[in-house]
Coordinates of C-alpha atoms in Angstrom, one line a residue:
X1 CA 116.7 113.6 98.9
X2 CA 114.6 110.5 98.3
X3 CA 116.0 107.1 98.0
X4 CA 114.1 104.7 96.2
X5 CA 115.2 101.5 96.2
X6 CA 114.0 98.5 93.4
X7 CA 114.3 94.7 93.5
X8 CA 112.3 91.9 91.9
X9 CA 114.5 92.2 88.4
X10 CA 115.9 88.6 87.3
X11 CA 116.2 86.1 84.4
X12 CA 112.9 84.8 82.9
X13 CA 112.0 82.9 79.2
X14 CA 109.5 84.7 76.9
X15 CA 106.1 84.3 78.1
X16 CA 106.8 84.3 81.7
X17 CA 105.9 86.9 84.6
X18 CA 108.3 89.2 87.2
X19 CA 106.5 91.8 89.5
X20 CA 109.2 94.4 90.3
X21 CA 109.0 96.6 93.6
X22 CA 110.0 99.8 94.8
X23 CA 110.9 100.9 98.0
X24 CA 110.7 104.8 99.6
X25 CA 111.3 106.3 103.2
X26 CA 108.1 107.1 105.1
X27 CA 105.3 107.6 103.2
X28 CA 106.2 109.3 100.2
X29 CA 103.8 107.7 97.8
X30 CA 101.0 109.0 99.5
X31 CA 101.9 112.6 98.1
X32 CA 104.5 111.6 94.9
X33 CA 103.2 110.2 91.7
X34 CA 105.3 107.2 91.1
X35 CA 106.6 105.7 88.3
X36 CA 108.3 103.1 86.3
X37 CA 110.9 103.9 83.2
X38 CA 114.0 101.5 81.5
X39 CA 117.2 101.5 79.5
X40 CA 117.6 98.9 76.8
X41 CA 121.4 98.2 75.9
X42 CA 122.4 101.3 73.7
X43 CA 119.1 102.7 73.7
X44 CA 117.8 105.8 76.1
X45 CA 115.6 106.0 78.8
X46 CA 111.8 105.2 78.4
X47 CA 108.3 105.2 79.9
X48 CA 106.7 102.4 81.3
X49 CA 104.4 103.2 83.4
X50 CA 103.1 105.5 86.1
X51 CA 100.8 105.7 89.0
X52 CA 99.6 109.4 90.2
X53 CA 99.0 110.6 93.3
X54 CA 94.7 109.6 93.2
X55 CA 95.7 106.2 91.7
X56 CA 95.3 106.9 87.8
X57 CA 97.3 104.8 86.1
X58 CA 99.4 105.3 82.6
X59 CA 101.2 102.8 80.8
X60 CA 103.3 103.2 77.4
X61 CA 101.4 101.3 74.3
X62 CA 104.2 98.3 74.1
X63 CA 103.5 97.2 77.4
X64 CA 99.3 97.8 77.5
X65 CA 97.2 95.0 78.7
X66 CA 100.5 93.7 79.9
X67 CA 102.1 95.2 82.7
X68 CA 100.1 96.8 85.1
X69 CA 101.1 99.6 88.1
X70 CA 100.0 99.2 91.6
X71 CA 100.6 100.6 95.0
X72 CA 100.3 99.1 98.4
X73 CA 98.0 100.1 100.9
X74 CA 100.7 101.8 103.8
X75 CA 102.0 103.8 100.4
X76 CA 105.3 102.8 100.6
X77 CA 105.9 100.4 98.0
X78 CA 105.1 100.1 94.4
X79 CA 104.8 97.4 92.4
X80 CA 105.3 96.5 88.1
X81 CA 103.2 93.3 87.5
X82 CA 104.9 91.9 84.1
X83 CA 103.0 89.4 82.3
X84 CA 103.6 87.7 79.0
X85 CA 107.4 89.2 79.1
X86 CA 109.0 89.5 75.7
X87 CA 112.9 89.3 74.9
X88 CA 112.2 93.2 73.7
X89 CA 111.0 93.9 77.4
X90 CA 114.7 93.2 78.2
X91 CA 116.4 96.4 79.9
X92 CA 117.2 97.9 83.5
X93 CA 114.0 98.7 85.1
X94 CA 114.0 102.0 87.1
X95 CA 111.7 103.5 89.4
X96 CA 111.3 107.5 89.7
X97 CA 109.1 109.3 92.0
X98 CA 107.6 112.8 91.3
X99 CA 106.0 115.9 93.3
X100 CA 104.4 117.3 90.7
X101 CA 100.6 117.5 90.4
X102 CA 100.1 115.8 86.8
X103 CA 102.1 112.5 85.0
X104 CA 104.8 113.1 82.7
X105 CA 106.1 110.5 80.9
X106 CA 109.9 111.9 79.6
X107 CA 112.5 111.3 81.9
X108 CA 113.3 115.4 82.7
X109 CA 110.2 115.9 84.8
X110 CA 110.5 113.4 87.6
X111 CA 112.6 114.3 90.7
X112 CA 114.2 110.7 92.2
X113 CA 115.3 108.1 91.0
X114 CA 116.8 104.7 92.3
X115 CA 119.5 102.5 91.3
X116 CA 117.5 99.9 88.8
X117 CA 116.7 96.6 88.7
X118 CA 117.8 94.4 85.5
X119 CA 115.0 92.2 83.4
X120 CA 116.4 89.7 81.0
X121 CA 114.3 88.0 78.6
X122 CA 115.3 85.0 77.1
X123 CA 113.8 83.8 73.7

């Protein structure tokens, strides 16, 4: 079992920047792709954004040239840069970690997840 944990979530007005952060035990994200989804109120669970195993990045259109995915050198935390946040960016961020060899970006094919971190977005 893998325990991922995320922080960085908060209260910000439209325009402004958060960089969320995940957590994991030893150094898992040198072997697991690693990735970002949320969960708007009464909505399901979507992609944000992902970071494989070499360092390829994906990220869903509505948060291109936006957001962007990055990983720290020791491989043990990853990081979601937000920039130019939107009141529709408001949700509960997770992060999800994966063993598989290639990105997937529905919520069925990633192994861990944590506990989420909330983003409001105030207009």
């Amino acid at each position: 079992q893998v325990s991922l944990v995320e922080s960085g979530g908060g209260l910000v007005q439209a325009g402004g920047s958060l960089r969320l952060s995940c957590a994991a035990p030893g150094r898992i994200f040198s072997t697991y792709n690693a990735g970002w989804f949320r969960q708007a109120p009464g909505k399901g669970r979507e992609f944000v954004a992902a970071i494989s195993q070499i360092s390829n990045t994906y990220y869903a259109d509505r948060v291109k040239g936006r957001f962007t995915i990055s990983r720290d050198s020791a491989k043990r935390t990853v990081y979601l840069q937000m920039n130019s946040l939107e009141p529709e960016d408001t949700a509960v961020y997770y992060c999800a970690a994966d063993s598989r060899l290639s990105i997937a970006t529905t919520v069925g094919r990633w192994d861990y997840w944590g506990q989420g971190t909330q983003v409001t977005v105030s207009s």
